[in-house]
């Protein structure tokens, strides 16, 4: 049986349902009996029983029973009275005696009914019949009294059949013989309270029910939810959009051109070496953009491209620049955006998957995310760089205090490291940043200065999620994911 | 970024002022250094600027700190005496490794710190500034074991023999490249040449085979060494000179005597080390405007002096001379950074930037988020896996033919587990399920992420697509369940999808279909018994993978 919240069900019951339930408390019963116990119309009881069954508070057992039903004639007799009674009543009204013709008229019976009625009256000795000159004279004998006083067995039987009650065998035969009733097979119902019903009765009666142990264990629901790290990254994204940053496209496979060359990283730099970045076996080379842009980048590396820089002073190779590699840092997206064109002023960001050939351990992943962005605008200076970093530290890192240290990146000068003090996490190295070198922006036709910043978003996420092993950002552990809490940015 | 180990006591002596660890930590920030680890007196510093080889030793760090903490300013002055030693360069090295520079250091008082620092500096400079010896390879020799003049010339592989460092027997040049650990490591730098460079003395005693290995007999500095020959080879004279200057100026910091060497090329001669300062001119207005700081001329001059520039103002410009051990100043911005570092980043007030622009997410980000929401609505747990994976998961375990399946493939994988980029997402989800068989079922998971395929029409030869993958595992999951999920997502994102019966090897026969949503494709169906077996899965598992 389904266990229901009985208090709720009890509260939802109508008056007739409540009455019916209470009537059933004394024991099982047929609708008629219940109607009697509850002093309710039978129709209301039937309706209530049907509802209570649907609410699973009672069991309604059905069984067949042989019974009787009044015919049209029987119903008519129940209304007007049986012909013999009408006959006797007419005679009584005529003063106890009268001619047959007068009695017939008075009784309004048709001939067959009259004949039956007179036959019965004679048989039961309610009347005596004499032949006179005027005709046949009928006279009451005094034995008709019980009939007039409602004590006629057949009349009672007629009423009992209508009410579904038992009648005597003699009357049954008589009703059938006279066509006043017919035999039928009736479906009878017996209602009985079930456990829920008993509970509901107690509820109605205001009897206190069993209490729950509110401190007990309940079943755990595994809800559908976001991966906590993905959720964190989404919040970071939303935050940056709210700060006016426009999202850049994320690419996993990039030309070295964007990963290094546009970022003014010389081709013989050790960071471009086999051991520091992944390289591809297939496919190996990609296409470079417009020839004029390629020529400018080449010039920037070789001689500074007229930016006032010396350049790196080596022979730049287009082939090396067109080599493909898995993206190694978030700044690649900046480089790509700068090549494709930017609005000035403008704010851009990306959350980009990055790859480095490390051996994965608690603090290193071969595959991770970086959050990078840049701000380009007129008359941007070093103090604006610090201003942007402070904003990011507060909005993304939840910092209450910041510190700046000198740093080095091949593509920014000056370069800054941002440390932030989080109220719970303490001091953490949050971001690296700087102003893009003129050798980078000027050859791309960007006259204004651009502030570039990058955040080790994985480390921040790990701090926020309270995990000490960074591999759990990509947790392959369902129990952990099911139990993990959502964290908020800031 | 190179780590440099220094002794705090040694640093104190070199600076001329005793430093506590805390003071050192603060001071080394000026040199873009960050203390990584401390073990007693020995401090490991992460030196971030890979273009400042002069900072890769205790001597160099101390020199940089000294001008910030004391009144010492400007370019350090090192006296160079003439040694009358010649180094004669044969024309036959010109096509191989043409450039060389050298110096002799006398009155060497060898201490533990000095030896450790010299070897460390030599290694780190070769690695970073020297681009792993390609652009600069440094040799240190016990000068007392060699006779002037020195010769730098190339020999055929079998023409010359010597005992390389840490060996006991003579080897010819080819044997060294093939057998000696350093020979094997750096052989690629001499690949394709039929002669190899050799540095030898007047009597033909081999000092070294640049840029590979020194001689065991002459190319070793020990506690008894009083005079040291320092030599650098490479392809660019300026780079080679700078590397030599870095080495020698560090030795000069310890007060040793520096003697020059005359390098005689076939058609010219130079004298090294050459400590003449280098020069750059910067507009004063640029310094103020770039920094956003209203500094006086005097202040700028003092800050540059602290950063070891010798400066002179002429009109609206400042003429800056900087030490010969630096080669990192390419542009005026490099000087401006030095001004700012001297000023102190912690003393500069950040200024909010006022740019009113509207932010926006990429359409693919919005789309992914929409689909993610549908999946969560269906009660699925999101998971996140790596895009790099193994062929085993992507091919063999899902019953595909390894010969036909081509991937975007890593050339230098660290592990077979991260050797290719995933082409399909579902094998990663099946792997996830396989790792979580102990967790309560049903397990309903999804991931939205990129899959990569070779595509010659793309500029990178790779197409990167965002896909959704759903995997449902547990008793009674069947095709209907997977299709219902597809239908829910399609309907709720307002898309029409079509299905076509398919016969993919990883899905069960008669219980799979290919999906089409516009021009986007996918698959849906029950995972085949064989694939379930391969992943060790025992529960009914269905999946849906479709591009979004």
PDB file of N, CA and C in Angstrom, chain A residues 267-318:
ATOM      1  N   UNK A 267      62.225  33.083 -32.328  1.00  0.00           N
ATOM      2  CA  UNK A 267      62.049  31.680 -32.719  1.00  0.00           C
ATOM      3  C   UNK A 267      63.096  30.756 -32.106  1.00  0.00           C
ATOM      4  N   UNK A 268      64.215  31.327 -31.667  1.00  0.00           N
ATOM      5  CA  UNK A 268      65.215  30.468 -31.022  1.00  0.00           C
ATOM      6  C   UNK A 268      65.108  30.519 -29.497  1.00  0.00           C
ATOM      7  N   UNK A 269      64.008  31.077 -29.007  1.00  0.00           N
ATOM      8  CA  UNK A 269      63.838  31.190 -27.555  1.00  0.00           C
ATOM      9  C   UNK A 269      63.641  29.803 -26.938  1.00  0.00           C
ATOM     10  N   UNK A 270      64.275  29.543 -25.798  1.00  0.00           N
ATOM     11  CA  UNK A 270      64.158  28.209 -25.199  1.00  0.00           C
ATOM     12  C   UNK A 270      62.714  27.820 -24.881  1.00  0.00           C
ATOM     13  N   UNK A 271      61.864  28.820 -24.616  1.00  0.00           N
ATOM     14  CA  UNK A 271      60.471  28.500 -24.285  1.00  0.00           C
ATOM     15  C   UNK A 271      59.733  27.879 -25.479  1.00  0.00           C
ATOM     16  N   UNK A 272      60.302  28.060 -26.689  1.00  0.00           N
ATOM     17  CA  UNK A 272      59.666  27.477 -27.857  1.00  0.00           C
ATOM     18  C   UNK A 272      60.170  26.069 -28.101  1.00  0.00           C
ATOM     19  N   UNK A 273      60.980  25.624 -27.160  1.00  0.00           N
ATOM     20  CA  UNK A 273      61.615  24.334 -27.368  1.00  0.00           C
ATOM     21  C   UNK A 273      60.648  23.175 -27.177  1.00  0.00           C
ATOM     22  N   UNK A 274      61.019  22.104 -27.798  1.00  0.00           N
ATOM     23  CA  UNK A 274      60.368  20.797 -27.724  1.00  0.00           C
ATOM     24  C   UNK A 274      59.928  20.412 -26.318  1.00  0.00           C
ATOM     25  N   UNK A 275      60.761  20.703 -25.320  1.00  0.00           N
ATOM     26  CA  UNK A 275      60.456  20.197 -23.980  1.00  0.00           C
ATOM     27  C   UNK A 275      59.465  21.088 -23.239  1.00  0.00           C
ATOM     28  N   UNK A 276      59.238  22.297 -23.720  1.00  0.00           N
ATOM     29  CA  UNK A 276      58.370  23.216 -22.994  1.00  0.00           C
ATOM     30  C   UNK A 276      56.968  23.319 -23.567  1.00  0.00           C
ATOM     31  N   UNK A 277      56.835  22.945 -24.836  1.00  0.00           N
ATOM     32  CA  UNK A 277      55.495  22.973 -25.430  1.00  0.00           C
ATOM     33  C   UNK A 277      55.261  21.674 -26.184  1.00  0.00           C
ATOM     34  N   UNK A 278      53.993  21.365 -26.364  1.00  0.00           N
ATOM     35  CA  UNK A 278      53.639  20.231 -27.211  1.00  0.00           C
ATOM     36  C   UNK A 278      53.770  20.652 -28.670  1.00  0.00           C
ATOM     37  N   UNK A 279      54.090  19.712 -29.513  1.00  0.00           N
ATOM     38  CA  UNK A 279      54.052  19.964 -30.944  1.00  0.00           C
ATOM     39  C   UNK A 279      53.213  18.879 -31.595  1.00  0.00           C
ATOM     40  N   UNK A 280      52.818  19.126 -32.831  1.00  0.00           N
ATOM     41  CA  UNK A 280      51.929  18.170 -33.487  1.00  0.00           C
ATOM     42  C   UNK A 280      52.676  17.304 -34.499  1.00  0.00           C
ATOM     43  N   UNK A 281      52.278  16.049 -34.533  1.00  0.00           N
ATOM     44  CA  UNK A 281      52.797  15.121 -35.533  1.00  0.00           C
ATOM     45  C   UNK A 281      51.881  15.194 -36.750  1.00  0.00           C
ATOM     46  N   UNK A 282      50.597  15.429 -36.465  1.00  0.00           N
ATOM     47  CA  UNK A 282      49.630  15.515 -37.547  1.00  0.00           C
ATOM     48  C   UNK A 282      48.470  16.382 -37.121  1.00  0.00           C
ATOM     49  N   UNK A 283      48.056  17.414 -37.835  1.00  0.00           N
ATOM     50  CA  UNK A 283      48.742  18.015 -38.986  1.00  0.00           C
ATOM     51  C   UNK A 283      49.925  18.847 -38.506  1.00  0.00           C
ATOM     52  N   UNK A 284      50.847  19.205 -39.418  1.00  0.00           N
ATOM     53  CA  UNK A 284      52.070  19.864 -38.959  1.00  0.00           C
ATOM     54  C   UNK A 284      52.088  21.377 -39.208  1.00  0.00           C
ATOM     55  N   UNK A 285      51.577  21.793 -40.349  1.00  0.00           N
ATOM     56  CA  UNK A 285      51.664  23.216 -40.678  1.00  0.00           C
ATOM     57  C   UNK A 285      50.289  23.806 -40.970  1.00  0.00           C
ATOM     58  N   UNK A 286      50.128  25.064 -40.568  1.00  0.00           N
ATOM     59  CA  UNK A 286      48.884  25.770 -40.850  1.00  0.00           C
ATOM     60  C   UNK A 286      49.153  26.971 -41.740  1.00  0.00           C
ATOM     61  N   UNK A 287      48.087  27.667 -42.055  1.00  0.00           N
ATOM     62  CA  UNK A 287      48.229  28.839 -42.922  1.00  0.00           C
ATOM     63  C   UNK A 287      48.484  30.087 -42.078  1.00  0.00           C
ATOM     64  N   UNK A 288      49.206  31.033 -42.673  1.00  0.00           N
ATOM     65  CA  UNK A 288      49.443  32.311 -42.005  1.00  0.00           C
ATOM     66  C   UNK A 288      48.494  33.352 -42.587  1.00  0.00           C
ATOM     67  N   UNK A 289      48.267  34.435 -41.849  1.00  0.00           N
ATOM     68  CA  UNK A 289      47.328  35.444 -42.360  1.00  0.00           C
ATOM     69  C   UNK A 289      47.947  36.249 -43.517  1.00  0.00           C
ATOM     70  N   UNK A 290      47.283  37.301 -43.861  1.00  0.00           N
ATOM     71  CA  UNK A 290      47.698  38.245 -44.889  1.00  0.00           C
ATOM     72  C   UNK A 290      49.218  38.461 -44.939  1.00  0.00           C
ATOM     73  N   UNK A 291      49.777  38.453 -46.156  1.00  0.00           N
ATOM     74  CA  UNK A 291      51.242  38.579 -46.347  1.00  0.00           C
ATOM     75  C   UNK A 291      51.810  39.828 -45.714  1.00  0.00           C
ATOM     76  N   UNK A 292      51.058  40.915 -45.772  1.00  0.00           N
ATOM     77  CA  UNK A 292      51.575  42.169 -45.216  1.00  0.00           C
ATOM     78  C   UNK A 292      51.781  42.056 -43.706  1.00  0.00           C
ATOM     79  N   UNK A 293      50.827  41.368 -43.058  1.00  0.00           N
ATOM     80  CA  UNK A 293      50.959  41.189 -41.608  1.00  0.00           C
ATOM     81  C   UNK A 293      52.165  40.306 -41.298  1.00  0.00           C
ATOM     82  N   UNK A 294      52.318  39.230 -42.062  1.00  0.00           N
ATOM     83  CA  UNK A 294      53.447  38.319 -41.858  1.00  0.00           C
ATOM     84  C   UNK A 294      54.764  39.086 -42.025  1.00  0.00           C
ATOM     85  N   UNK A 295      54.806  39.949 -43.060  1.00  0.00           N
ATOM     86  CA  UNK A 295      56.030  40.718 -43.321  1.00  0.00           C
ATOM     87  C   UNK A 295      56.353  41.656 -42.155  1.00  0.00           C
ATOM     88  N   UNK A 296      55.314  42.232 -41.570  1.00  0.00           N
ATOM     89  CA  UNK A 296      55.507  43.146 -40.433  1.00  0.00           C
ATOM     90  C   UNK A 296      56.054  42.402 -39.210  1.00  0.00           C
ATOM     91  N   UNK A 297      55.508  41.240 -38.959  1.00  0.00           N
ATOM     92  CA  UNK A 297      55.962  40.452 -37.797  1.00  0.00           C
ATOM     93  C   UNK A 297      57.414  40.020 -38.012  1.00  0.00           C
ATOM     94  N   UNK A 298      57.701  39.618 -39.240  1.00  0.00           N
ATOM     95  CA  UNK A 298      59.083  39.237 -39.587  1.00  0.00           C
ATOM     96  C   UNK A 298      60.024  40.413 -39.313  1.00  0.00           C
ATOM     97  N   UNK A 299      59.624  41.601 -39.768  1.00  0.00           N
ATOM     98  CA  UNK A 299      60.463  42.788 -39.582  1.00  0.00           C
ATOM     99  C   UNK A 299      60.616  43.118 -38.095  1.00  0.00           C
ATOM    100  N   UNK A 300      59.526  42.974 -37.332  1.00  0.00           N
ATOM    101  CA  UNK A 300      59.596  43.268 -35.898  1.00  0.00           C
ATOM    102  C   UNK A 300      60.653  42.394 -35.236  1.00  0.00           C
ATOM    103  N   UNK A 301      60.668  41.108 -35.602  1.00  0.00           N
ATOM    104  CA  UNK A 301      61.641  40.192 -35.012  1.00  0.00           C
ATOM    105  C   UNK A 301      63.061  40.518 -35.472  1.00  0.00           C
ATOM    106  N   UNK A 302      63.187  40.807 -36.744  1.00  0.00           N
ATOM    107  CA  UNK A 302      64.535  40.954 -37.301  1.00  0.00           C
ATOM    108  C   UNK A 302      65.153  42.313 -36.973  1.00  0.00           C
ATOM    109  N   UNK A 303      64.342  43.395 -37.075  1.00  0.00           N
ATOM    110  CA  UNK A 303      64.953  44.713 -36.902  1.00  0.00           C
ATOM    111  C   UNK A 303      64.068  45.713 -36.155  1.00  0.00           C
ATOM    112  N   UNK A 304      62.975  45.248 -35.586  1.00  0.00           N
ATOM    113  CA  UNK A 304      62.136  46.163 -34.820  1.00  0.00           C
ATOM    114  C   UNK A 304      61.051  46.840 -35.637  1.00  0.00           C
ATOM    115  N   UNK A 305      61.038  46.622 -36.954  1.00  0.00           N
ATOM    116  CA  UNK A 305      59.971  47.117 -37.837  1.00  0.00           C
ATOM    117  C   UNK A 305      59.698  48.611 -37.678  1.00  0.00           C
ATOM    118  N   UNK A 306      60.769  49.390 -37.461  1.00  0.00           N
ATOM    119  CA  UNK A 306      60.597  50.839 -37.400  1.00  0.00           C
ATOM    120  C   UNK A 306      59.858  51.320 -36.170  1.00  0.00           C
ATOM    121  N   UNK A 307      59.815  50.502 -35.117  1.00  0.00           N
ATOM    122  CA  UNK A 307      59.098  50.908 -33.901  1.00  0.00           C
ATOM    123  C   UNK A 307      60.034  51.599 -32.932  1.00  0.00           C
ATOM    124  N   UNK A 308      61.295  51.763 -33.335  1.00  0.00           N
ATOM    125  CA  UNK A 308      62.268  52.317 -32.397  1.00  0.00           C
ATOM    126  C   UNK A 308      62.975  51.217 -31.631  1.00  0.00           C
ATOM    127  N   UNK A 309      62.645  49.962 -31.983  1.00  0.00           N
ATOM    128  CA  UNK A 309      63.265  48.818 -31.309  1.00  0.00           C
ATOM    129  C   UNK A 309      64.381  48.244 -32.177  1.00  0.00           C
ATOM    130  N   UNK A 310      65.327  47.569 -31.551  1.00  0.00           N
ATOM    131  CA  UNK A 310      66.402  46.911 -32.293  1.00  0.00           C
ATOM    132  C   UNK A 310      65.947  45.592 -32.900  1.00  0.00           C
ATOM    133  N   UNK A 311      64.844  45.067 -32.368  1.00  0.00           N
ATOM    134  CA  UNK A 311      64.447  43.724 -32.787  1.00  0.00           C
ATOM    135  C   UNK A 311      65.373  42.697 -32.166  1.00  0.00           C
ATOM    136  N   UNK A 312      65.151  41.433 -32.514  1.00  0.00           N
ATOM    137  CA  UNK A 312      65.976  40.369 -31.931  1.00  0.00           C
ATOM    138  C   UNK A 312      67.232  40.088 -32.753  1.00  0.00           C
ATOM    139  N   UNK A 313      67.261  40.599 -33.986  1.00  0.00           N
ATOM    140  CA  UNK A 313      68.462  40.446 -34.794  1.00  0.00           C
ATOM    141  C   UNK A 313      68.767  39.023 -35.208  1.00  0.00           C
ATOM    142  N   UNK A 314      67.807  38.346 -35.759  1.00  0.00           N
ATOM    143  CA  UNK A 314      68.074  37.004 -36.300  1.00  0.00           C
ATOM    144  C   UNK A 314      67.198  36.825 -37.520  1.00  0.00           C
ATOM    145  N   UNK A 315      67.414  35.760 -38.270  1.00  0.00           N
ATOM    146  CA  UNK A 315      66.633  35.546 -39.484  1.00  0.00           C
ATOM    147  C   UNK A 315      65.351  34.815 -39.143  1.00  0.00           C
ATOM    148  N   UNK A 316      64.218  35.490 -39.323  1.00  0.00           N
ATOM    149  CA  UNK A 316      62.898  34.945 -38.961  1.00  0.00           C
ATOM    150  C   UNK A 316      62.426  33.969 -40.032  1.00  0.00           C
ATOM    151  N   UNK A 317      61.852  32.872 -39.609  1.00  0.00           N
ATOM    152  CA  UNK A 317      61.417  31.848 -40.570  1.00  0.00           C
ATOM    153  C   UNK A 317      59.900  31.716 -40.597  1.00  0.00           C
ATOM    154  N   UNK A 318      59.357  31.850 -41.807  1.00  0.00           N
ATOM    155  CA  UNK A 318      57.924  31.720 -41.988  1.00  0.00           C
ATOM    156  C   UNK A 318      57.473  30.286 -41.709  1.00  0.00           C
TER     157      UNK A 318
END
